[in-house]
mmCIF file with all atom_site columns, C-alpha atoms in Angstrom:
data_model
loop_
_atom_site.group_PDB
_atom_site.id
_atom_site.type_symbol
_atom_site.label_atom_id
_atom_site.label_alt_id
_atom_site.label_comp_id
_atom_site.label_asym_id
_atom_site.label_entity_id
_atom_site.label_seq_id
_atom_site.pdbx_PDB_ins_code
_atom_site.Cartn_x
_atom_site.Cartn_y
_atom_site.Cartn_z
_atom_site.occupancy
_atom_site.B_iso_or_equiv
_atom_site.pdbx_formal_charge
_atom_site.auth_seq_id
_atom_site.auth_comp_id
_atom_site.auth_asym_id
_atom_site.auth_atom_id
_atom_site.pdbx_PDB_model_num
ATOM 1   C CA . UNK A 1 1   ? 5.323   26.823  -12.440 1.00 0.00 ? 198 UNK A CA 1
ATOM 2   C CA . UNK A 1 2   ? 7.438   29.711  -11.310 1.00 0.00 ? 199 UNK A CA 1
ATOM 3   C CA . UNK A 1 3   ? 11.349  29.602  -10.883 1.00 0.00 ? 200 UNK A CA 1
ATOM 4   C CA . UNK A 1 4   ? 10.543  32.649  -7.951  1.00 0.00 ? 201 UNK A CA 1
ATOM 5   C CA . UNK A 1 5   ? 8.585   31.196  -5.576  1.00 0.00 ? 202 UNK A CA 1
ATOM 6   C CA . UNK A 1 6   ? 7.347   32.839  -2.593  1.00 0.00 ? 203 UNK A CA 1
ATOM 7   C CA . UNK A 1 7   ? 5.983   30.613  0.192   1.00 0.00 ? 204 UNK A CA 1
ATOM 8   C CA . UNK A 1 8   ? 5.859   32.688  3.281   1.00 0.00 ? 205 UNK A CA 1
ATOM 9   C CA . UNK A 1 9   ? 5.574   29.744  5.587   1.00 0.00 ? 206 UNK A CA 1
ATOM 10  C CA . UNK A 1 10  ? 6.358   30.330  9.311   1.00 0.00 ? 207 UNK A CA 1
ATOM 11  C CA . UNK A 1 11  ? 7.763   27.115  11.205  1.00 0.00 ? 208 UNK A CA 1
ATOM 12  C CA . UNK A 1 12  ? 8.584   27.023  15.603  1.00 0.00 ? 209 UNK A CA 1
ATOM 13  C CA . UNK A 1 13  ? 11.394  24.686  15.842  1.00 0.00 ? 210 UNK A CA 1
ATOM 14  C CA . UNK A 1 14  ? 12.354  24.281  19.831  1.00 0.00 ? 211 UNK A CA 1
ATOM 15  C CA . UNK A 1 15  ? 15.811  23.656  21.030  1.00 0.00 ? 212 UNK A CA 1
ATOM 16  C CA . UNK A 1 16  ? 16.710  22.426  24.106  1.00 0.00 ? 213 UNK A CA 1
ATOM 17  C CA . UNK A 1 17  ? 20.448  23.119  24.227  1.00 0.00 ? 214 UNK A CA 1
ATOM 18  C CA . UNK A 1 18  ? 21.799  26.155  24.271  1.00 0.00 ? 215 UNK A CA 1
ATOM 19  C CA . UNK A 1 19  ? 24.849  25.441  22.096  1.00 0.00 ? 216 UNK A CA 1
ATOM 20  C CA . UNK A 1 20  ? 22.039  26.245  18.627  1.00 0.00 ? 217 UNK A CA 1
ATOM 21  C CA . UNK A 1 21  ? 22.287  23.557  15.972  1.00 0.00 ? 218 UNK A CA 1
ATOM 22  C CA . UNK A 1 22  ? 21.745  22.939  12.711  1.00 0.00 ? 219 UNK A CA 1
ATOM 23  C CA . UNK A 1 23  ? 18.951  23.399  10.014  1.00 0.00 ? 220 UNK A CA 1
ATOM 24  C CA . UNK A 1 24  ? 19.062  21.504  7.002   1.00 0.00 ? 221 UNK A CA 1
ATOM 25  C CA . UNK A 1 25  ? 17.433  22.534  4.239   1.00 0.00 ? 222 UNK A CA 1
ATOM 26  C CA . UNK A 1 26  ? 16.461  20.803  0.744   1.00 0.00 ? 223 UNK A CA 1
ATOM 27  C CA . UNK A 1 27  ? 13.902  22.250  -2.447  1.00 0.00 ? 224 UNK A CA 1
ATOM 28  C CA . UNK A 1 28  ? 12.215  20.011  -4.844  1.00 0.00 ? 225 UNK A CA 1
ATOM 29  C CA . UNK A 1 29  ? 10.109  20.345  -8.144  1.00 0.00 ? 226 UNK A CA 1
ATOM 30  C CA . UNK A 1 30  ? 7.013   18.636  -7.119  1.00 0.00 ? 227 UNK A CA 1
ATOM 31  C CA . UNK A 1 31  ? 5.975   16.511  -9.958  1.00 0.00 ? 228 UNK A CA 1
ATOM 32  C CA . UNK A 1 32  ? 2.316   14.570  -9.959  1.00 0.00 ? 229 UNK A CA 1
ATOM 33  C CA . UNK A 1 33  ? 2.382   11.357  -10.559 1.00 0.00 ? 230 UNK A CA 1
ATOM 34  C CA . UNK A 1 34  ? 6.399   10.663  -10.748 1.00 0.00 ? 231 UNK A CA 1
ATOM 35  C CA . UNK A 1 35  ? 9.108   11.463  -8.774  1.00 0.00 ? 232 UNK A CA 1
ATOM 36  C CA . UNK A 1 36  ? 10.087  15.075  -7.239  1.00 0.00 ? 233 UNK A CA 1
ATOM 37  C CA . UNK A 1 37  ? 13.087  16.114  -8.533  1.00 0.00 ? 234 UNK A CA 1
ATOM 38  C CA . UNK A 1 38  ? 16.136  17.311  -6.686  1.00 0.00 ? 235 UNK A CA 1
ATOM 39  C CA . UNK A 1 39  ? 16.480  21.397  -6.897  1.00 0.00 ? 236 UNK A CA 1
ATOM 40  C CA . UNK A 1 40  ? 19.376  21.941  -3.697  1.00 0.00 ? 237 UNK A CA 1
ATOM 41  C CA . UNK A 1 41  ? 20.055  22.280  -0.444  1.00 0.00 ? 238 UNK A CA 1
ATOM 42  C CA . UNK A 1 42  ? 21.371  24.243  2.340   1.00 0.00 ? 239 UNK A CA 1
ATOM 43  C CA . UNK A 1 43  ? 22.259  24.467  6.109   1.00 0.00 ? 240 UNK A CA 1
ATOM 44  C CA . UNK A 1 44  ? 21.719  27.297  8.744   1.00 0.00 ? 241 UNK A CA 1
ATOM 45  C CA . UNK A 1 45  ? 24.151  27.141  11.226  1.00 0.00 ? 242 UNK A CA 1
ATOM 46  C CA . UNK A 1 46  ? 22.163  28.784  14.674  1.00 0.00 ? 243 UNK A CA 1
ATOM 47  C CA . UNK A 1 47  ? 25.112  28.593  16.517  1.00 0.00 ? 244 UNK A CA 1
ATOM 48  C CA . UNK A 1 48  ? 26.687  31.917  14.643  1.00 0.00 ? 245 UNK A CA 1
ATOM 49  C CA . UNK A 1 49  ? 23.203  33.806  14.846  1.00 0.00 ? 246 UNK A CA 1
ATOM 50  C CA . UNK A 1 50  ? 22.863  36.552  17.838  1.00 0.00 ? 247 UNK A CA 1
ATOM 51  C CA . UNK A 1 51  ? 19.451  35.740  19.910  1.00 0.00 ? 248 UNK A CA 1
ATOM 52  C CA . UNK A 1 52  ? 16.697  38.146  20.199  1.00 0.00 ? 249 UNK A CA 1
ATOM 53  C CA . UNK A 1 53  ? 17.284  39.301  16.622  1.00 0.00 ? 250 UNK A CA 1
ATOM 54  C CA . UNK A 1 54  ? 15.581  38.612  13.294  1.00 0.00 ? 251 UNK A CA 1
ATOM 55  C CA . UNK A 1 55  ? 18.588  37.765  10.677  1.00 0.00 ? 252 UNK A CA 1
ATOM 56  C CA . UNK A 1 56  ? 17.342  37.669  6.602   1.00 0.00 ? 253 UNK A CA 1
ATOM 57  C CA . UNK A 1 57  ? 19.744  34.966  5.389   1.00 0.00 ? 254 UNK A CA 1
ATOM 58  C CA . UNK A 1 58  ? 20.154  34.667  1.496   1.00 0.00 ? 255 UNK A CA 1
ATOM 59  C CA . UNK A 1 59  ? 21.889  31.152  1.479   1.00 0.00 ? 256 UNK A CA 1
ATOM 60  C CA . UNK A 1 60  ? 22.741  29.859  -1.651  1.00 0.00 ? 257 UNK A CA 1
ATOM 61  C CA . UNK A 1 61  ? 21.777  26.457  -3.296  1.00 0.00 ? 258 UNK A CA 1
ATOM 62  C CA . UNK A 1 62  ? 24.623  23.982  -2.881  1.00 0.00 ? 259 UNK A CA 1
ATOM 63  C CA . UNK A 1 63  ? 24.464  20.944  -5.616  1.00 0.00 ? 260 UNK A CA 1
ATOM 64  C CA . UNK A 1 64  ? 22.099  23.689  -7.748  1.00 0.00 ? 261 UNK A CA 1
ATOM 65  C CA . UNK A 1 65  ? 21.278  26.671  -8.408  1.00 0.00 ? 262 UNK A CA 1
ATOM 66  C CA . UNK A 1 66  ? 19.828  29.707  -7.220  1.00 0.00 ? 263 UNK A CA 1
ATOM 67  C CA . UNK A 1 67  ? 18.990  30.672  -3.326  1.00 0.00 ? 264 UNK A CA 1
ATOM 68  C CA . UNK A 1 68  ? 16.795  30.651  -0.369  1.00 0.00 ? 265 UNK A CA 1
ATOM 69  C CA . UNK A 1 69  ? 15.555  33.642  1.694   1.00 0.00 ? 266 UNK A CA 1
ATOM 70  C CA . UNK A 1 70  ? 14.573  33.086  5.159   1.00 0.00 ? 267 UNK A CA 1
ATOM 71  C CA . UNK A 1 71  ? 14.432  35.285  8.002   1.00 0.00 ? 268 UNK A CA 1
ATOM 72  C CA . UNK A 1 72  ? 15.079  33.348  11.195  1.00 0.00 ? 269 UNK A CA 1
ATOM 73  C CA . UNK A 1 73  ? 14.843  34.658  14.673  1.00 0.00 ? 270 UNK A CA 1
ATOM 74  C CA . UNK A 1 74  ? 15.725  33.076  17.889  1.00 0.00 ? 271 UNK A CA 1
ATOM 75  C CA . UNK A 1 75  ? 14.007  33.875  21.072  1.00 0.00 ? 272 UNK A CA 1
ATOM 76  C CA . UNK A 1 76  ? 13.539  32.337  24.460  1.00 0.00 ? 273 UNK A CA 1
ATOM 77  C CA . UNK A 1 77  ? 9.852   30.466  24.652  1.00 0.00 ? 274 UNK A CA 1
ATOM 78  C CA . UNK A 1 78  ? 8.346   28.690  27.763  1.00 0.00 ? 275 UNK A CA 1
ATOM 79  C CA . UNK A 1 79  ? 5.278   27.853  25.859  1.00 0.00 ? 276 UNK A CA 1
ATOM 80  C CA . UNK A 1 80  ? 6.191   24.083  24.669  1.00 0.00 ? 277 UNK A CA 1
ATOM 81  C CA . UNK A 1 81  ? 8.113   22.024  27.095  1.00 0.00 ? 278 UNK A CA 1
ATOM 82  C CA . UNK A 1 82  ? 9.334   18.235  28.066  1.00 0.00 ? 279 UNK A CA 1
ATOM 83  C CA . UNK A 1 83  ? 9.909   16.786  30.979  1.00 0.00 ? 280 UNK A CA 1
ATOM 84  C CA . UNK A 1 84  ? 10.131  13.728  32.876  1.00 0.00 ? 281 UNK A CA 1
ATOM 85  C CA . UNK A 1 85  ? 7.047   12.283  34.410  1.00 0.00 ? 282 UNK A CA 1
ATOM 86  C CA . UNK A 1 86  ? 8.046   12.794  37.754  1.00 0.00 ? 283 UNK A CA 1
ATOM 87  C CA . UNK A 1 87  ? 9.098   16.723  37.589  1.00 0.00 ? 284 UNK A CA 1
ATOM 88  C CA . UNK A 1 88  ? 6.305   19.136  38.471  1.00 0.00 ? 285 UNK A CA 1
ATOM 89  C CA . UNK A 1 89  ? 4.570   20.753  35.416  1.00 0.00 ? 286 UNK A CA 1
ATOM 90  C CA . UNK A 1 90  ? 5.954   24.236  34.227  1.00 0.00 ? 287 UNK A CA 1
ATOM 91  C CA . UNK A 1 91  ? 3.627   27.322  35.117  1.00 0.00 ? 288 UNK A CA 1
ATOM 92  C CA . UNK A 1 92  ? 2.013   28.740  31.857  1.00 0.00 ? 289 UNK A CA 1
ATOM 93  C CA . UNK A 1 93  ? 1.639   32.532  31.747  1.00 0.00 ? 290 UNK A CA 1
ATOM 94  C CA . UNK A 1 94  ? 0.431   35.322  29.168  1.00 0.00 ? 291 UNK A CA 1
ATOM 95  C CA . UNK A 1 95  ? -1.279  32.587  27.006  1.00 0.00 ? 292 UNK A CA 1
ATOM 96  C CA . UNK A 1 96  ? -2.867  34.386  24.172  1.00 0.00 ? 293 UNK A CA 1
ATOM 97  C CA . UNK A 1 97  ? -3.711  31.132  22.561  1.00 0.00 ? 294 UNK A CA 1
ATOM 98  C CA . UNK A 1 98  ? -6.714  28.765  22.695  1.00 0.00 ? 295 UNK A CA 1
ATOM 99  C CA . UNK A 1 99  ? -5.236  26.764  25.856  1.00 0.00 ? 296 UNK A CA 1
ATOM 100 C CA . UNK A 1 100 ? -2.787  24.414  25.955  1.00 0.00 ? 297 UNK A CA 1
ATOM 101 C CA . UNK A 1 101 ? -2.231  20.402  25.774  1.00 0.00 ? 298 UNK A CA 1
ATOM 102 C CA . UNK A 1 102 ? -0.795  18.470  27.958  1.00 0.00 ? 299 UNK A CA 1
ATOM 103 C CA . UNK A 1 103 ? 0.681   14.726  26.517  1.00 0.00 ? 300 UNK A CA 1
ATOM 104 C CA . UNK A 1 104 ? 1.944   12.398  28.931  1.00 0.00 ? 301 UNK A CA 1
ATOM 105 C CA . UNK A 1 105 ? 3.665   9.761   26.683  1.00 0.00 ? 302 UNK A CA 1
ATOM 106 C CA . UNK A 1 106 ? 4.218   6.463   29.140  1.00 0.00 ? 303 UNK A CA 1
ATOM 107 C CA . UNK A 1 107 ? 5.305   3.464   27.214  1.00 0.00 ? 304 UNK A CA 1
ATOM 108 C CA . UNK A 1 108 ? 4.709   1.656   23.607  1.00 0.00 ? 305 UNK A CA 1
ATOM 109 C CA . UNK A 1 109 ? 4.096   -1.762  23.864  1.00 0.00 ? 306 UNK A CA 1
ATOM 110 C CA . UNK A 1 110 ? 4.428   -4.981  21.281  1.00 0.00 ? 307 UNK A CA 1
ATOM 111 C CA . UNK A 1 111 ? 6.884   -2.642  18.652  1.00 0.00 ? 308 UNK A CA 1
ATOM 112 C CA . UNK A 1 112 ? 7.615   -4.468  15.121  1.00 0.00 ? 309 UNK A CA 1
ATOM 113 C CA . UNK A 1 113 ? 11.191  -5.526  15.384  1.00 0.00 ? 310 UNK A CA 1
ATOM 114 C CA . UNK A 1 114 ? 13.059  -3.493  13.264  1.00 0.00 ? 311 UNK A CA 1
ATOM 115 C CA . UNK A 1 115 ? 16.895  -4.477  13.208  1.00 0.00 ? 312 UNK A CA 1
ATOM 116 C CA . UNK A 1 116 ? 19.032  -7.132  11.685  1.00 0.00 ? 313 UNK A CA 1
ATOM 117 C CA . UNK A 1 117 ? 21.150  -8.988  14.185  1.00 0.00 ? 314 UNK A CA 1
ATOM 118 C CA . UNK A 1 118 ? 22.216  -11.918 11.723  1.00 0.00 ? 315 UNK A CA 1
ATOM 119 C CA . UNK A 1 119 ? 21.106  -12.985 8.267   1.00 0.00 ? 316 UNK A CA 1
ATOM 120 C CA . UNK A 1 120 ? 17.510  -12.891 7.612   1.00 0.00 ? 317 UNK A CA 1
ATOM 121 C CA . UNK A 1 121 ? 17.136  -12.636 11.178  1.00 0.00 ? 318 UNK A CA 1
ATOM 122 C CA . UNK A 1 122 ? 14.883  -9.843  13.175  1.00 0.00 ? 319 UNK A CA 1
ATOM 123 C CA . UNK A 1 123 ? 15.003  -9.871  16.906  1.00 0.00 ? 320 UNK A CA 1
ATOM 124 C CA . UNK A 1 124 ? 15.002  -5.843  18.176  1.00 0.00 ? 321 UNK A CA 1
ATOM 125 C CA . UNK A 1 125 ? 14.404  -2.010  17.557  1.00 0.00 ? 322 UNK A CA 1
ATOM 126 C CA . UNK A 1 126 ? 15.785  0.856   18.969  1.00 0.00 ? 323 UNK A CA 1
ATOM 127 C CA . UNK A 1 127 ? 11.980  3.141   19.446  1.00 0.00 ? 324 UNK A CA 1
ATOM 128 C CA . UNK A 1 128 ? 11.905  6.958   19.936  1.00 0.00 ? 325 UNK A CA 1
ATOM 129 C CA . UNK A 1 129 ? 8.799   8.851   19.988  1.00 0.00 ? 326 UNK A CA 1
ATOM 130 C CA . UNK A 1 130 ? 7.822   11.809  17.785  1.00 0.00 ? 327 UNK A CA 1
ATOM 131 C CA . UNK A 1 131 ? 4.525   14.337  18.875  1.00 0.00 ? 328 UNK A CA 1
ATOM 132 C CA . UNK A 1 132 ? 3.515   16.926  16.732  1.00 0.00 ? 329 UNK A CA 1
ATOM 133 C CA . UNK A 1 133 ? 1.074   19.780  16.976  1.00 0.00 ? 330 UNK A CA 1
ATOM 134 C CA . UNK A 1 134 ? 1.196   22.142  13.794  1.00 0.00 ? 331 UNK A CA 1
ATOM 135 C CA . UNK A 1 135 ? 4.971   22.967  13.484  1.00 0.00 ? 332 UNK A CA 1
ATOM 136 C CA . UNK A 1 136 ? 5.827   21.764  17.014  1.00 0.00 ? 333 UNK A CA 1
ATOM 137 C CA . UNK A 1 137 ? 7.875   18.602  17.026  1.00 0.00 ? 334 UNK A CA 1
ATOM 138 C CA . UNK A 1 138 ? 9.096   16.712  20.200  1.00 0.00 ? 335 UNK A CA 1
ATOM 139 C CA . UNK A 1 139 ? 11.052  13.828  20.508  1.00 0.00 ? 336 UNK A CA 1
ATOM 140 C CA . UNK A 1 140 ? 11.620  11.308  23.105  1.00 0.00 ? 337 UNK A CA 1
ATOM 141 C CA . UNK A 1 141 ? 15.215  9.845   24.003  1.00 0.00 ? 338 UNK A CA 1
ATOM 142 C CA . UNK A 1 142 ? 15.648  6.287   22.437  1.00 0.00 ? 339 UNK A CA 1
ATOM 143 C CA . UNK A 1 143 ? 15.232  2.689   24.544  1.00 0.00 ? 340 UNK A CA 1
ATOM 144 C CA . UNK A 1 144 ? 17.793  0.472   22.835  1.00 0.00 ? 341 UNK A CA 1
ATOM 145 C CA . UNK A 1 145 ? 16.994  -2.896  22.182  1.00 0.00 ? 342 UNK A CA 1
ATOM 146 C CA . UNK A 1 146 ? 13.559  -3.132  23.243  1.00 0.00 ? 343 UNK A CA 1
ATOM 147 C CA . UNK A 1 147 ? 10.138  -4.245  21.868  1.00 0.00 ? 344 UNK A CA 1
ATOM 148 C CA . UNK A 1 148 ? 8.269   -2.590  25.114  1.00 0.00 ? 345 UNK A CA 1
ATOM 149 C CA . UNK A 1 149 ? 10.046  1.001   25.373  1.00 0.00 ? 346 UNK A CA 1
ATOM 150 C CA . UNK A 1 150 ? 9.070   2.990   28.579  1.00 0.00 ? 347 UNK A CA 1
ATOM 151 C CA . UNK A 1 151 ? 9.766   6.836   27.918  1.00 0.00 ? 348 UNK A CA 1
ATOM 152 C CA . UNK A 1 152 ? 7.845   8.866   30.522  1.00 0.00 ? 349 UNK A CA 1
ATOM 153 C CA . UNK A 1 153 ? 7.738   12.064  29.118  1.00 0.00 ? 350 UNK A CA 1
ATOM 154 C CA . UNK A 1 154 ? 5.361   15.206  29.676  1.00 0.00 ? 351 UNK A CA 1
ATOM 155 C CA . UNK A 1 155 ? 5.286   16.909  26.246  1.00 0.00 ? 352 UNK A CA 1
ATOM 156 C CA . UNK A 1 156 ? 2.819   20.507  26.637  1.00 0.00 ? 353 UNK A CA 1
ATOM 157 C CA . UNK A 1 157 ? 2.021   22.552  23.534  1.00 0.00 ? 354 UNK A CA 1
ATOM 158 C CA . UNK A 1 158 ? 0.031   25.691  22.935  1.00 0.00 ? 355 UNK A CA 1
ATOM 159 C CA . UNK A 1 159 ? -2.839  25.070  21.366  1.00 0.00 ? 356 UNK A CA 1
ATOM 160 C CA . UNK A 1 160 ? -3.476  27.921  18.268  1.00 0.00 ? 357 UNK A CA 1
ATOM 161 C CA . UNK A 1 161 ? -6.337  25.891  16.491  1.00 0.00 ? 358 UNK A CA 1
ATOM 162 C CA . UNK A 1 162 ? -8.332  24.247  17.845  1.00 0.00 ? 359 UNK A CA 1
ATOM 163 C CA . UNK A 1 163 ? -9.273  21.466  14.613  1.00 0.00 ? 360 UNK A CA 1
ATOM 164 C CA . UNK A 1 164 ? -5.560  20.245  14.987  1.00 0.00 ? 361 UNK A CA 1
ATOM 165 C CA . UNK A 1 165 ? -4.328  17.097  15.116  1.00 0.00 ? 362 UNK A CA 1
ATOM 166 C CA . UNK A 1 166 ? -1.797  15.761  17.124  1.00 0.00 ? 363 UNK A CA 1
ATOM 167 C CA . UNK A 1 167 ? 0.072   12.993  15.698  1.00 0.00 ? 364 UNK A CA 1
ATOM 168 C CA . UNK A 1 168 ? 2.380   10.032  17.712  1.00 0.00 ? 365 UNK A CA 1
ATOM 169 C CA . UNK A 1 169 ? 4.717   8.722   15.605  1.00 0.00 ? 366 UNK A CA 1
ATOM 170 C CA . UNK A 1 170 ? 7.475   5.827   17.054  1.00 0.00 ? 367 UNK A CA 1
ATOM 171 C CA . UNK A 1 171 ? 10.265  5.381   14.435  1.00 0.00 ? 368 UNK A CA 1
ATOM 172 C CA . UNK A 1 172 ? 13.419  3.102   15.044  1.00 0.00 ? 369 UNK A CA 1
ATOM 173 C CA . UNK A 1 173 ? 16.890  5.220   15.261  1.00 0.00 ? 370 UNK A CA 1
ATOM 174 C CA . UNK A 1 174 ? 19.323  3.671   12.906  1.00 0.00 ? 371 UNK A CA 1
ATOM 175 C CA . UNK A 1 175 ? 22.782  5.368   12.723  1.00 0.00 ? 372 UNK A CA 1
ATOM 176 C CA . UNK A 1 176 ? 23.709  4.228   9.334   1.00 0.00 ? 373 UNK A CA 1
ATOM 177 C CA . UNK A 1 177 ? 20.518  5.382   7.860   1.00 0.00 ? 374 UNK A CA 1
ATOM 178 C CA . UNK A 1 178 ? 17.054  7.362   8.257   1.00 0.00 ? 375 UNK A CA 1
ATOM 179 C CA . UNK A 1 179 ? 15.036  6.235   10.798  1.00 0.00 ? 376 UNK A CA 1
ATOM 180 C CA . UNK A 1 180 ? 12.614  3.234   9.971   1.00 0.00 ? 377 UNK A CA 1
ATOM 181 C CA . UNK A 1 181 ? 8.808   4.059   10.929  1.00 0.00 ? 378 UNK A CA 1
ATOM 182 C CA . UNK A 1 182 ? 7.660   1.757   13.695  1.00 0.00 ? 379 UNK A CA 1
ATOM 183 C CA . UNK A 1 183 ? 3.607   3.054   13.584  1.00 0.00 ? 380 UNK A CA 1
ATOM 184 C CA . UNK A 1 184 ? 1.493   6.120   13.770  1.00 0.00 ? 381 UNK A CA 1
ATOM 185 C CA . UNK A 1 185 ? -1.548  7.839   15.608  1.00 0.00 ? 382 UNK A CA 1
ATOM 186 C CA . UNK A 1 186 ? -3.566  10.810  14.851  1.00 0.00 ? 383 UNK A CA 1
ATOM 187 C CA . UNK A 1 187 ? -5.732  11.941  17.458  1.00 0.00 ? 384 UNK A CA 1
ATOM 188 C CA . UNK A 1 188 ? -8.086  15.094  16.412  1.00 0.00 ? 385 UNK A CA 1
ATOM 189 C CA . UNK A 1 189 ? -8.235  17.851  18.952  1.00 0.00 ? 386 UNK A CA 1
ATOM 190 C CA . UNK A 1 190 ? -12.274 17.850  18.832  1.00 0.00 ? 387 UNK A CA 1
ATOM 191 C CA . UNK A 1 191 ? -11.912 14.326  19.700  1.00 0.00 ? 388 UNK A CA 1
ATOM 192 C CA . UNK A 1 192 ? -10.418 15.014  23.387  1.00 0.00 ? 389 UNK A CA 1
#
C-alpha cells in the first residue's frame, strides 16, 4: 500500500563473459487472489558500467510511471563456479561463509517431450538445467533434441545458510517463447 516502496533486497548474479549483459527489470502491484498488475519495466545495460565501482542508477519506468533505484556493483568473484566434469575443481580461498557445495549435475533421464514437430504431434525437447542456491543461479548449455540430455557440469556455491535449499530445475529452451518447465527438485541442505 505505498507508491514509495523500499525493498532493500541484495541479489549475486554471475557472469561468465566478460563482454557484461543485460538486466531486465519489471514491477508489479501484487494483488491476492487476482492477477498482478503491470507497473513497468527497465533494463541495465552492464556493459557501460566501470568494474570495481558501486554505480546508484535512477532508471526510469518505461510503459509507466515513476523509477527504480538500484545500486549495482561489479566485482570479480571466484566463489561460485562451472565447469566441465572432467576439469580439476577450482581452489577455494578466504571463505568466510559456512562452507561450500559442490553439485555435479550428470544427465536427466526419461524428459516429457516438449516440442511440436507436426500437428498434434510431440516427439522432442530441447533440456537445460537450472541450480539455485539463494540468489545464485547456474545454467547448463542446452542438448537439442533429446529426451536423455547428458550435461556434465560441476556447479560450486558458497554456502551462507545453512537451512537452504537448493533447487534443480530442467526447462525446455524455446526461441519463440519462454522456456516450458520440464520438472523440479528441492533438496534441503540439512538433508545432505
Amino acid at each position: 500500500k505505498t507508491l514509495n516502496p523500499q525493498w532493500r533486497e541484495q541479489f549475486d548474479f554471475h557472469l561468465y563473459e566478460e563482454r557484461g549483459g543485460i538486466i531486465d527489470i519489471t514491477v508489479w502491484d501484487k494483488d491476492a487472489g487476482k492477477k498482478d498488475d503491470f507497473i513497468g519495466r527497465c533494463q541495465v545495460d552492464l556493459s557501460n558500467l566501470s568494474k570495481e565501482h558501486t554505480h546508484k542508477l535512477e532508471m526510469p519506468l518505461e510503459e509507466g510511471e515513476g523509477c527504480l533505484v538500484l545500486l549495482v556493483t561489479l566485482t570479480a568473484s571466484a566463489a561460485v563456479t562451472i565447469s566441465d566434469l572432467s576439469s580439476p575443481m577450482a581452489m577455494f580461498h578466504n571463505l568466510k561463509d559456512v562452507g561450500f557445495l559442490q553439485v555435479k549435475v550428470i544427465r536427466a533421464e526419461a524428459l516429457m517431450a516438449a516440442d511440436v514437430t507436426g500437428k498434434d504431434s510431440f516427439s522432442k525437447s530441447d533440456p537445460f538445467c537450472v541450480v539455485e542456491l539463494n540468489n545464485d543461479r547456474l545454467l547448463t548449455h542446452t542438448v537439442y533434441k533429446n529426451l536423455n540430455p547428458e550435461w556434465n557440469k560441476v556447479f560450486t556455491f558458497n554456502i551462507k545458510d545453512i537451512h537452504s535449499v537448493l533447487e534443480v530445475t530442467v526447462y525446455d529452451e524455446d526461441r519463440d517463447r519462454s522456456a516450458d518447465f520440464l520438472g523440479k527438485v528441492a533438496i534441503p541442505l540439512l538433508s545432505v
